[in-house]
mmCIF file of C-alpha atoms and ligand atoms in Angstrom:
data_model
loop_
_atom_site.group_PDB
_atom_site.id
_atom_site.type_symbol
_atom_site.label_atom_id
_atom_site.label_comp_id
_atom_site.label_asym_id
_atom_site.label_seq_id
_atom_site.Cartn_x
_atom_site.Cartn_y
_atom_site.Cartn_z
ATOM 1 C CA MET A 1 6.357 -25.733 16.772
ATOM 2 C CA GLN A 2 9.375 -25.431 14.644
ATOM 3 C CA ASP A 3 11.171 -28.324 12.948
ATOM 4 C CA SER A 4 13.800 -26.292 11.180
ATOM 5 C CA PRO A 5 15.761 -23.370 12.608
ATOM 6 C CA ALA A 6 14.744 -19.913 11.443
ATOM 7 C CA GLU A 7 16.372 -18.783 8.210
ATOM 8 C CA SER A 8 17.083 -22.349 7.136
ATOM 9 C CA GLY A 9 14.530 -22.410 4.374
ATOM 10 C CA PRO A 10 12.079 -20.476 2.237
ATOM 11 C CA ILE A 11 9.035 -18.626 3.531
ATOM 12 C CA LEU A 12 5.496 -18.587 2.119
ATOM 13 C CA GLY A 13 3.615 -15.269 2.227
ATOM 14 C CA ILE A 14 -0.149 -14.844 1.800
ATOM 15 C CA GLU A 15 -2.045 -11.573 1.179
ATOM 16 C CA THR A 16 -5.856 -11.385 1.188
ATOM 17 C CA SER A 17 -6.669 -8.159 3.056
ATOM 18 C CA CYS A 18 -8.570 -6.419 0.225
ATOM 19 C CA ASP A 19 -9.333 -7.509 -3.344
ATOM 20 C CA ASP A 20 -6.031 -9.083 -4.387
ATOM 21 C CA THR A 21 -5.466 -12.774 -3.706
ATOM 22 C CA ALA A 22 -1.699 -13.143 -3.577
ATOM 23 C CA ALA A 23 0.980 -15.629 -2.547
ATOM 24 C CA ALA A 24 4.762 -15.595 -2.779
ATOM 25 C CA VAL A 25 7.731 -17.737 -1.836
ATOM 26 C CA LEU A 26 11.023 -16.077 -0.858
ATOM 27 C CA ASP A 27 14.252 -17.881 -0.028
ATOM 28 C CA ALA A 28 16.030 -17.325 3.288
ATOM 29 C CA GLN A 29 17.965 -14.398 1.787
ATOM 30 C CA GLY A 30 14.791 -12.676 0.613
ATOM 31 C CA ARG A 31 15.098 -13.570 -3.062
ATOM 32 C CA VAL A 32 11.746 -14.036 -4.774
ATOM 33 C CA LEU A 33 11.400 -17.673 -5.889
ATOM 34 C CA ALA A 34 7.799 -17.303 -7.058
ATOM 35 C CA GLU A 35 4.926 -14.837 -6.778
ATOM 36 C CA ALA A 36 1.363 -14.611 -8.017
ATOM 37 C CA VAL A 37 -1.431 -12.067 -7.694
ATOM 38 C CA SER A 38 -4.965 -12.731 -8.782
ATOM 39 C CA SER A 39 -6.882 -9.442 -8.930
ATOM 40 C CA GLN A 40 -10.609 -9.861 -8.454
ATOM 41 C CA MET A 41 -12.469 -8.476 -11.454
ATOM 42 C CA ALA A 42 -15.845 -9.425 -9.972
ATOM 43 C CA HIS A 43 -16.007 -5.994 -8.274
ATOM 44 C CA LEU A 44 -15.900 -4.014 -11.525
ATOM 45 C CA PRO A 45 -19.689 -3.708 -12.068
ATOM 46 C CA PHE A 46 -20.061 -2.313 -8.523
ATOM 47 C CA GLY A 47 -17.480 0.464 -8.917
ATOM 48 C CA GLY A 48 -15.691 -0.525 -5.717
ATOM 49 C CA VAL A 49 -14.674 -3.482 -3.565
ATOM 50 C CA VAL A 50 -17.635 -5.461 -2.171
ATOM 51 C CA PRO A 51 -16.393 -7.193 1.029
ATOM 52 C CA GLU A 52 -18.555 -10.318 0.742
ATOM 53 C CA ILE A 53 -17.625 -10.825 -2.905
ATOM 54 C CA ALA A 54 -13.962 -10.347 -1.979
ATOM 55 C CA ALA A 55 -14.139 -12.979 0.795
ATOM 56 C CA ARG A 56 -15.802 -15.520 -1.487
ATOM 57 C CA ALA A 57 -13.282 -14.861 -4.252
ATOM 58 C CA HIS A 58 -10.351 -15.333 -1.837
ATOM 59 C CA LEU A 59 -11.873 -18.680 -0.804
ATOM 60 C CA ALA A 60 -12.126 -19.722 -4.430
ATOM 61 C CA LEU A 61 -8.756 -18.413 -5.609
ATOM 62 C CA LEU A 62 -6.298 -18.811 -2.742
ATOM 63 C CA PRO A 63 -5.666 -22.589 -2.834
ATOM 64 C CA ASP A 64 -4.743 -22.409 -6.505
ATOM 65 C CA VAL A 65 -2.621 -19.270 -6.101
ATOM 66 C CA VAL A 66 -0.640 -20.919 -3.279
ATOM 67 C CA ALA A 67 -0.264 -24.180 -5.229
ATOM 68 C CA ARG A 68 1.047 -22.205 -8.211
ATOM 69 C CA VAL A 69 3.784 -20.405 -6.284
ATOM 70 C CA MET A 70 4.833 -23.578 -4.447
ATOM 71 C CA ALA A 71 5.122 -25.442 -7.764
ATOM 72 C CA GLU A 72 6.991 -22.591 -9.403
ATOM 73 C CA ALA A 73 9.401 -22.381 -6.453
ATOM 74 C CA GLY A 74 9.849 -26.151 -6.753
ATOM 75 C CA ILE A 75 9.296 -26.821 -3.055
ATOM 76 C CA SER A 76 6.776 -28.550 -0.823
ATOM 77 C CA PHE A 77 5.247 -27.237 2.409
ATOM 78 C CA ALA A 78 7.675 -29.451 4.357
ATOM 79 C CA ASP A 79 10.597 -27.404 2.976
ATOM 80 C CA LEU A 80 9.299 -24.115 4.399
ATOM 81 C CA ALA A 81 10.977 -22.343 7.313
ATOM 82 C CA ALA A 82 7.733 -20.495 8.126
ATOM 83 C CA VAL A 83 4.355 -19.268 6.873
ATOM 84 C CA ALA A 84 3.421 -15.564 6.961
ATOM 85 C CA ALA A 85 -0.084 -14.240 6.300
ATOM 86 C CA THR A 86 -1.630 -10.777 6.458
ATOM 87 C CA THR A 87 -3.732 -10.743 9.605
ATOM 88 C CA GLY A 88 -4.856 -7.103 9.490
ATOM 89 C CA PRO A 89 -5.792 -4.364 8.932
ATOM 90 C CA GLY A 90 -8.278 -5.022 6.146
ATOM 91 C CA LEU A 91 -11.601 -6.609 5.251
ATOM 92 C CA ILE A 92 -12.332 -9.264 7.839
ATOM 93 C CA GLY A 93 -13.632 -11.931 5.440
ATOM 94 C CA GLY A 94 -10.443 -11.945 3.385
ATOM 95 C CA LEU A 95 -8.255 -11.801 6.499
ATOM 96 C CA ILE A 96 -10.011 -14.872 7.899
ATOM 97 C CA VAL A 97 -9.501 -16.773 4.640
ATOM 98 C CA GLY A 98 -5.798 -15.913 4.285
ATOM 99 C CA SER A 99 -4.722 -16.263 7.891
ATOM 100 C CA GLY A 100 -6.811 -19.429 8.320
ATOM 101 C CA PHE A 101 -5.147 -20.969 5.271
ATOM 102 C CA GLY A 102 -1.698 -19.961 6.533
ATOM 103 C CA LYS A 103 -2.345 -21.373 9.972
ATOM 104 C CA GLY A 104 -3.590 -24.622 8.413
ATOM 105 C CA VAL A 105 -0.304 -25.055 6.548
ATOM 106 C CA ALA A 106 1.643 -24.152 9.698
ATOM 107 C CA ILE A 107 -0.228 -26.675 11.839
ATOM 108 C CA ALA A 108 -0.079 -29.491 9.299
ATOM 109 C CA HIS A 109 3.653 -29.088 8.684
ATOM 110 C CA ARG A 110 4.753 -27.931 12.143
ATOM 111 C CA LYS A 111 6.069 -24.564 10.952
ATOM 112 C CA PRO A 112 6.141 -21.205 12.709
ATOM 113 C CA PHE A 113 3.241 -18.882 11.789
ATOM 114 C CA LEU A 114 3.770 -15.130 11.425
ATOM 115 C CA ALA A 115 0.771 -12.791 11.640
ATOM 116 C CA ILE A 116 1.708 -9.872 9.408
ATOM 117 C CA ASN A 117 0.416 -6.314 9.684
ATOM 118 C CA HIS A 118 -0.388 -5.181 6.120
ATOM 119 C CA LEU A 119 0.899 -1.647 6.756
ATOM 120 C CA GLU A 120 4.189 -2.955 8.111
ATOM 121 C CA ALA A 121 4.507 -5.167 5.031
ATOM 122 C CA HIS A 122 4.185 -2.060 2.803
ATOM 123 C CA ALA A 123 6.654 -0.262 5.079
ATOM 124 C CA LEU A 124 9.369 -2.929 4.961
ATOM 125 C CA THR A 125 9.154 -3.611 1.184
ATOM 126 C CA ALA A 126 11.843 -1.001 0.514
ATOM 127 C CA ARG A 127 14.310 -3.289 2.348
ATOM 128 C CA LEU A 128 13.951 -6.189 -0.105
ATOM 129 C CA PRO A 129 17.545 -6.995 -1.059
ATOM 130 C CA ALA A 130 16.758 -7.203 -4.796
ATOM 131 C CA LEU A 131 15.682 -3.538 -4.856
ATOM 132 C CA GLY A 132 19.119 -2.397 -3.713
ATOM 133 C CA LEU A 133 17.680 0.755 -2.140
ATOM 134 C CA GLY A 134 19.883 0.614 0.933
ATOM 135 C CA ALA A 135 16.827 1.288 3.078
ATOM 136 C CA GLU A 136 18.430 1.315 6.506
ATOM 137 C CA PHE A 137 16.246 2.395 9.419
ATOM 138 C CA PRO A 138 15.003 5.024 9.910
ATOM 139 C CA TYR A 139 13.310 6.181 6.711
ATOM 140 C CA LEU A 140 10.112 7.918 5.748
ATOM 141 C CA LEU A 141 7.237 6.033 4.133
ATOM 142 C CA LEU A 142 4.419 7.788 2.310
ATOM 143 C CA LEU A 143 1.692 5.178 1.892
ATOM 144 C CA VAL A 144 -0.947 6.316 -0.593
ATOM 145 C CA SER A 145 -3.501 3.744 -1.709
ATOM 146 C CA GLY A 146 -7.250 3.363 -2.038
ATOM 147 C CA GLY A 147 -7.594 2.479 1.632
ATOM 148 C CA HIS A 148 -4.629 4.165 3.283
ATOM 149 C CA CYS A 149 -2.997 7.575 3.277
ATOM 150 C CA GLN A 150 -0.315 7.977 5.934
ATOM 151 C CA CYS A 151 3.192 9.266 6.607
ATOM 152 C CA ILE A 152 5.171 6.815 8.701
ATOM 153 C CA ALA A 153 8.614 6.979 10.277
ATOM 154 C CA VAL A 154 9.883 3.420 9.785
ATOM 155 C CA GLU A 155 12.315 2.994 12.671
ATOM 156 C CA GLY A 156 12.748 -0.762 12.846
ATOM 157 C CA VAL A 157 10.895 -4.048 12.524
ATOM 158 C CA GLY A 158 7.820 -3.572 14.687
ATOM 159 C CA ARG A 159 8.828 0.026 15.380
ATOM 160 C CA HIS A 160 6.933 2.631 13.406
ATOM 161 C CA THR A 161 5.708 6.110 14.235
ATOM 162 C CA ARG A 162 2.690 7.425 12.382
ATOM 163 C CA LEU A 163 3.524 11.067 11.688
ATOM 164 C CA GLY A 164 0.193 11.892 10.059
ATOM 165 C CA GLY A 165 -2.671 10.507 8.036
ATOM 166 C CA THR A 166 -5.840 11.456 6.241
ATOM 167 C CA ILE A 167 -8.630 13.012 8.248
ATOM 168 C CA ASP A 168 -11.239 11.949 5.670
ATOM 169 C CA ASP A 169 -10.640 10.177 2.340
ATOM 170 C CA ALA A 170 -7.523 8.296 1.211
ATOM 171 C CA ALA A 171 -5.767 9.741 -1.862
ATOM 172 C CA GLY A 172 -6.785 6.800 -4.055
ATOM 173 C CA GLU A 173 -10.365 7.130 -2.860
ATOM 174 C CA ALA A 174 -10.325 10.781 -4.024
ATOM 175 C CA PHE A 175 -9.098 9.692 -7.467
ATOM 176 C CA ASP A 176 -11.797 7.021 -7.596
ATOM 177 C CA LYS A 177 -14.561 9.485 -6.630
ATOM 178 C CA VAL A 178 -13.425 12.117 -9.125
ATOM 179 C CA ALA A 179 -13.249 9.435 -11.819
ATOM 180 C CA LYS A 180 -16.853 8.552 -11.034
ATOM 181 C CA LEU A 181 -17.908 12.221 -11.267
ATOM 182 C CA LEU A 182 -16.190 12.382 -14.674
ATOM 183 C CA GLY A 183 -17.957 9.229 -15.801
ATOM 184 C CA LEU A 184 -14.759 7.154 -15.927
ATOM 185 C CA GLY A 185 -14.461 3.535 -14.813
ATOM 186 C CA TRP A 186 -13.114 1.973 -11.621
ATOM 187 C CA PRO A 187 -10.424 1.960 -10.365
ATOM 188 C CA GLY A 188 -10.345 5.639 -11.187
ATOM 189 C CA GLY A 189 -6.718 6.629 -10.639
ATOM 190 C CA PRO A 190 -5.301 5.328 -13.926
ATOM 191 C CA ALA A 191 -8.304 6.703 -15.879
ATOM 192 C CA VAL A 192 -7.956 10.180 -14.337
ATOM 193 C CA GLU A 193 -4.212 10.186 -15.035
ATOM 194 C CA ARG A 194 -4.790 9.219 -18.681
ATOM 195 C CA MET A 195 -7.438 11.912 -19.167
ATOM 196 C CA ALA A 196 -5.304 14.521 -17.369
ATOM 197 C CA LYS A 197 -2.680 14.163 -20.106
ATOM 198 C CA ASP A 198 -5.111 15.952 -22.474
ATOM 199 C CA GLY A 199 -5.932 18.718 -19.994
ATOM 200 C CA ASN A 200 -4.554 21.974 -18.644
ATOM 201 C CA PRO A 201 -3.557 21.647 -14.950
ATOM 202 C CA THR A 202 -4.038 25.390 -14.381
ATOM 203 C CA ALA A 203 -7.509 25.608 -15.958
ATOM 204 C CA TYR A 204 -9.227 25.321 -12.567
ATOM 205 C CA ARG A 205 -7.759 26.495 -9.278
ATOM 206 C CA PHE A 206 -8.911 23.774 -6.898
ATOM 207 C CA PRO A 207 -8.088 24.009 -3.166
ATOM 208 C CA ARG A 208 -4.824 22.544 -1.852
ATOM 209 C CA PRO A 209 -6.128 20.893 1.317
ATOM 210 C CA LEU A 210 -4.253 21.646 4.566
ATOM 211 C CA GLN A 211 -1.431 23.346 2.625
ATOM 212 C CA GLY A 212 0.959 25.095 4.984
ATOM 213 C CA ARG A 213 -0.721 23.729 8.109
ATOM 214 C CA PRO A 214 1.533 22.190 10.757
ATOM 215 C CA GLY A 215 1.929 18.409 10.771
ATOM 216 C CA CYS A 216 1.445 16.062 7.853
ATOM 217 C CA ASP A 217 -2.207 15.101 7.956
ATOM 218 C CA PHE A 218 -4.081 14.878 4.660
ATOM 219 C CA SER A 219 -7.593 15.813 3.580
ATOM 220 C CA PHE A 220 -9.271 15.215 0.238
ATOM 221 C CA SER A 221 -13.016 15.500 0.778
ATOM 222 C CA GLY A 222 -13.089 19.321 0.298
ATOM 223 C CA LEU A 223 -11.134 18.979 -2.933
ATOM 224 C CA LYS A 224 -13.543 16.321 -4.148
ATOM 225 C CA THR A 225 -16.505 18.602 -3.323
ATOM 226 C CA ALA A 226 -14.857 21.469 -5.240
ATOM 227 C CA VAL A 227 -14.518 19.186 -8.276
ATOM 228 C CA ALA A 228 -18.142 18.059 -7.911
ATOM 229 C CA THR A 229 -19.300 21.706 -7.781
ATOM 230 C CA VAL A 230 -17.486 22.586 -11.014
ATOM 231 C CA ILE A 231 -18.925 19.531 -12.788
ATOM 232 C CA ALA A 232 -22.435 20.284 -11.503
ATOM 233 C CA ALA A 233 -22.294 23.712 -13.213
ATOM 234 C CA PHE A 234 -22.422 21.945 -16.603
ATOM 235 C CA PRO A 235 -25.816 20.733 -17.829
ATOM 236 C CA GLN A 236 -26.215 17.059 -16.927
ATOM 237 C CA GLY A 237 -24.526 14.742 -19.420
ATOM 238 C CA ALA A 238 -23.068 17.706 -21.313
ATOM 239 C CA LEU A 239 -19.532 17.934 -19.951
ATOM 240 C CA PRO A 240 -17.318 18.555 -23.006
ATOM 241 C CA TYR A 241 -14.255 16.290 -23.246
ATOM 242 C CA GLN A 242 -11.827 19.197 -23.039
ATOM 243 C CA ALA A 243 -13.464 20.531 -19.868
ATOM 244 C CA ALA A 244 -13.360 17.044 -18.331
ATOM 245 C CA ALA A 245 -9.672 16.719 -19.199
ATOM 246 C CA ASP A 246 -8.958 20.177 -17.728
ATOM 247 C CA ILE A 247 -10.785 19.173 -14.525
ATOM 248 C CA ALA A 248 -8.838 15.892 -14.314
ATOM 249 C CA ALA A 249 -5.509 17.681 -14.837
ATOM 250 C CA SER A 250 -6.369 20.470 -12.360
ATOM 251 C CA PHE A 251 -7.513 17.944 -9.739
ATOM 252 C CA GLN A 252 -4.349 15.889 -10.169
ATOM 253 C CA ALA A 253 -2.231 19.040 -9.819
ATOM 254 C CA ALA A 254 -4.037 19.884 -6.572
ATOM 255 C CA VAL A 255 -3.393 16.392 -5.164
ATOM 256 C CA ALA A 256 0.270 16.599 -6.224
ATOM 257 C CA ASP A 257 0.709 20.012 -4.554
ATOM 258 C CA SER A 258 -1.013 18.793 -1.411
ATOM 259 C CA LEU A 259 1.068 15.603 -1.178
ATOM 260 C CA ALA A 260 4.262 17.574 -1.828
ATOM 261 C CA ASP A 261 3.416 20.036 0.951
ATOM 262 C CA ARG A 262 2.525 17.261 3.414
ATOM 263 C CA ALA A 263 5.667 15.295 2.490
ATOM 264 C CA THR A 264 7.791 18.394 3.125
ATOM 265 C CA HIS A 265 6.341 18.643 6.624
ATOM 266 C CA ALA A 266 6.822 14.913 7.167
ATOM 267 C CA ILE A 267 10.525 15.197 6.299
ATOM 268 C CA ALA A 268 10.928 17.999 8.845
ATOM 269 C CA MET A 269 9.088 15.949 11.484
ATOM 270 C CA LEU A 270 11.227 12.879 10.833
ATOM 271 C CA ARG A 271 14.420 14.908 11.056
ATOM 272 C CA GLU A 272 13.453 16.327 14.441
ATOM 273 C CA THR A 273 13.950 12.870 15.916
ATOM 274 C CA HIS A 274 16.252 11.354 13.269
ATOM 275 C CA PRO A 275 18.474 14.096 11.791
ATOM 276 C CA GLN A 276 20.463 11.501 9.817
ATOM 277 C CA ALA A 277 17.420 10.152 7.900
ATOM 278 C CA ASP A 278 17.937 10.518 4.148
ATOM 279 C CA LEU A 279 15.359 8.342 2.393
ATOM 280 C CA MET A 280 11.714 8.769 1.486
ATOM 281 C CA VAL A 281 9.844 5.760 0.079
ATOM 282 C CA VAL A 282 6.442 5.888 -1.576
ATOM 283 C CA ALA A 283 4.072 2.902 -1.654
ATOM 284 C CA GLY A 284 0.450 2.131 -2.526
ATOM 285 C CA GLY A 285 -1.402 2.146 -5.834
ATOM 286 C CA VAL A 286 -1.438 5.954 -6.087
ATOM 287 C CA ALA A 287 2.372 5.807 -6.272
ATOM 288 C CA ALA A 288 1.840 4.751 -9.907
ATOM 289 C CA ASN A 289 0.916 8.331 -10.782
ATOM 290 C CA GLN A 290 3.753 10.023 -12.663
ATOM 291 C CA THR A 291 2.737 13.584 -11.756
ATOM 292 C CA LEU A 292 2.714 12.693 -8.061
ATOM 293 C CA ARG A 293 6.038 10.867 -8.346
ATOM 294 C CA SER A 294 7.647 13.887 -10.005
ATOM 295 C CA ALA A 295 6.277 16.200 -7.314
ATOM 296 C CA LEU A 296 7.647 13.969 -4.531
ATOM 297 C CA GLN A 297 10.984 13.576 -6.317
ATOM 298 C CA ALA A 298 11.240 17.393 -6.453
ATOM 299 C CA VAL A 299 10.510 17.655 -2.712
ATOM 300 C CA CYS A 300 13.267 15.135 -1.980
ATOM 301 C CA ASP A 301 15.731 16.918 -4.280
ATOM 302 C CA THR A 302 15.046 20.191 -2.463
ATOM 303 C CA HIS A 303 15.499 18.661 0.978
ATOM 304 C CA GLY A 304 18.513 16.441 0.364
ATOM 305 C CA MET A 305 16.564 13.207 0.618
ATOM 306 C CA ARG A 306 16.817 10.179 -1.652
ATOM 307 C CA PHE A 307 13.492 9.259 -3.230
ATOM 308 C CA ALA A 308 12.566 5.642 -3.851
ATOM 309 C CA ALA A 309 9.498 4.229 -5.526
ATOM 310 C CA PRO A 310 9.604 0.413 -5.656
ATOM 311 C CA PRO A 311 8.349 -1.171 -8.902
ATOM 312 C CA LEU A 312 4.600 -0.818 -9.160
ATOM 313 C CA ARG A 313 3.787 -4.484 -8.546
ATOM 314 C CA LEU A 314 5.519 -4.119 -5.161
ATOM 315 C CA CYS A 315 3.785 -0.776 -4.419
ATOM 316 C CA THR A 316 0.308 -2.256 -4.830
ATOM 317 C CA ASP A 317 -0.951 -5.146 -2.715
ATOM 318 C CA ASN A 318 1.191 -8.256 -3.149
ATOM 319 C CA ALA A 319 2.458 -11.215 -1.135
ATOM 320 C CA VAL A 320 6.179 -10.639 -1.664
ATOM 321 C CA MET A 321 5.950 -7.856 0.914
ATOM 322 C CA VAL A 322 4.139 -10.167 3.344
ATOM 323 C CA ALA A 323 6.730 -12.938 3.000
ATOM 324 C CA TRP A 324 9.533 -10.381 3.361
ATOM 325 C CA ALA A 325 7.996 -8.871 6.529
ATOM 326 C CA GLY A 326 7.719 -12.429 7.832
ATOM 327 C CA LEU A 327 11.381 -13.063 7.087
ATOM 328 C CA GLU A 328 12.414 -9.845 8.839
ATOM 329 C CA ARG A 329 10.470 -10.905 11.922
ATOM 330 C CA LEU A 330 11.669 -14.495 11.777
ATOM 331 C CA ARG A 331 15.273 -13.267 11.732
ATOM 332 C CA LEU A 332 14.562 -11.454 14.997
ATOM 333 C CA GLY A 333 13.231 -14.671 16.482
ATOM 334 C CA SER A 334 9.593 -13.682 16.586
ATOM 335 C CA GLU A 335 6.697 -16.028 15.932
ATOM 336 C CA ASP A 336 2.951 -15.715 16.557
ATOM 337 C CA GLY A 337 0.674 -18.121 18.297
ATOM 338 C CA LEU A 338 -1.952 -19.875 16.233
ATOM 339 C CA ALA A 339 -4.559 -18.154 18.393
ATOM 340 C CA THR A 340 -3.605 -14.773 16.864
ATOM 341 C CA ALA A 341 -6.912 -13.431 15.574
ATOM 342 C CA PRO A 342 -7.392 -11.430 12.353
ATOM 343 C CA ARG A 343 -7.874 -7.716 13.043
ATOM 344 C CA PRO A 344 -9.862 -5.399 10.735
ATOM 345 C CA ARG A 345 -8.245 -2.466 12.555
ATOM 346 C CA TRP A 346 -4.601 -2.792 13.570
ATOM 347 C CA PRO A 347 -2.711 0.514 13.945
ATOM 348 C CA LEU A 348 1.059 0.284 13.486
ATOM 349 C CA ALA A 349 1.613 1.765 16.931
ATOM 350 C CA GLU A 350 0.190 -1.445 18.409
ATOM 351 C CA LEU A 351 3.048 -3.513 16.970
ATOM 352 C CA ALA A 352 5.573 -2.153 19.446
ATOM 353 C CA PRO A 353 6.422 -4.659 22.168
HETATM 354 O O1 LIG B 1 -2.587 -0.134 -3.312
HETATM 355 P P1 LIG B 1 -3.802 -0.375 -4.160
HETATM 356 O O2 LIG B 1 -3.646 -1.226 -5.390
HETATM 357 O O3 LIG B 1 -4.974 -1.018 -3.340
HETATM 358 C C1 LIG B 1 -5.408 -0.558 -2.092
HETATM 359 O O4 LIG B 1 -6.119 0.455 -2.074
HETATM 360 O O5 LIG B 1 -5.031 -1.180 -1.090
HETATM 361 O O6 LIG B 1 -4.342 1.075 -4.564
HETATM 362 C C2 LIG B 1 -5.466 1.239 -5.370
HETATM 363 C C3 LIG B 1 -5.745 2.714 -5.495
HETATM 364 C C4 LIG B 1 -7.050 3.014 -6.199
HETATM 365 O O7 LIG B 1 -7.738 3.983 -5.467
HETATM 366 C C5 LIG B 1 -6.579 3.546 -7.542
HETATM 367 O O8 LIG B 1 -7.482 4.467 -8.129
HETATM 368 C C6 LIG B 1 -5.279 4.221 -7.180
HETATM 369 O O9 LIG B 1 -4.682 3.359 -6.230
HETATM 370 N N1 LIG B 1 -4.414 4.348 -8.354
HETATM 371 C C7 LIG B 1 -4.012 5.527 -8.859
HETATM 372 C C8 LIG B 1 -3.250 5.224 -10.011
HETATM 373 N N2 LIG B 1 -3.210 3.859 -10.154
HETATM 374 C C9 LIG B 1 -3.928 3.342 -9.107
HETATM 375 N N3 LIG B 1 -4.234 6.788 -8.470
HETATM 376 C C10 LIG B 1 -3.692 7.771 -9.206
HETATM 377 N N4 LIG B 1 -2.976 7.569 -10.349
HETATM 378 C C11 LIG B 1 -2.736 6.312 -10.784
HETATM 379 N N5 LIG B 1 -2.025 6.116 -11.898
HETATM 380 ZN ZN1 LIG B 2 -2.127 -2.164 0.697
#
C-alpha cells in the first residue's frame, strides 16, 4: 500500500477508545508537530461515560480534531508516512469511529495503517524522545486509570508481560465511587484529592487491600465498601465537612499504601526475569494524584529504581501516544491490514507474534 518508505514522513495518530476524541501528528523522529484532545463534557450529568453518547460525540468531533492537527502541523494527508488509530481495547462505538476514519485516510492516500493497542500506547509513551526519560526496555509500567489498573513489564514493542491487575475495580473507578458517596462530582479523583487536603489521613483506618499478599494484583471494592459503611453511619445528608474530608484523606492514604505495596511486589517480580531493570513509569489519570506519586517515588527510592511520571496530558488518554506507538511499530516494519477489526477486549499478551 505504501507510497513512501517508512520513517520518511510524519504520522497521524487517532484516539477514540473512551471519552476523549484526540488526534496528533508526530514527525519521523517522534517530535510532536500538533496535538488536540476534545474531552466530551456530555457525560457529566450521567456521572460516568455513556458508550452511545461517546460514540456519537466521536463521530461529531473527530473530523474537526483531525483537520485541526493537520492544519497546525502544516501538512496534508499525502505527506503522511502512515496512519495509526487505537483499535482496542475500549468502547466499541468509539473504536469503530476512530479506526474507520484512520482506515479511510489510509485507503484514500495509499498509506500504511497501524492498528494500535491502547494499553501498548500508554506503555510506550515513556519512550517519547522529548521526555528524555531514557526508557530502554525493559521497564515497569503501572497503569492506573478509570478503566485500567495493571502492572506491566514492558519488554519491547509488542512484547509485554502483565505481572498483575485488579481483580475488581480500577483505581480511578474507586476514586469515582468514593467521590459519589461523598456527594462530589465526576470525575471523582480530582475532587477527592482536593477534599483530602483538608482532612486527616489517619482519622479512619481503612483496609489496605491485598497488602503483603504475593504477586501484584489489586483490589478496591472492599475498600470502597468500608468507606460506604463509615458514611452510612452518619444520618442521611448530615455528613459534616470535616468528617467528609477525613474520609477522603483516609481513603486516599489507603489507596496510596496499597499501590505502594503492589508496586514493591511488581519491582521484585520484574527483577526476577530482568535484574538490570531500573525504571518504573506511571500512567493513567490516577497518576495525577500527588499523594500516590509521592508514595510510588518513595518505593522507587527504597528499591534503587528511577521513577518517571510523564506530564499529565500524556498520562491521560491522548493521541500523541497512539502516533508514537505507530512510529515504533513502523520502524520495525510492521503494518496492519485494513481488515483488522476493532476489539473491545485486547489483552497485551495477544500482541506477541
Ligand atoms: O486515564 P484517564 O483520564 O481515563 C481513563 O480512565 O481511561 O483516567 C481517568 C480516571 C478517573 O477515574 C479519575 O477520577 C481519575 O483518573 N483521576 C484521579 C485524579 N485525576 C483523575 N484519581 C485520583 N486523583 C486524581 N488527582
Ligand atoms: Zn487510557
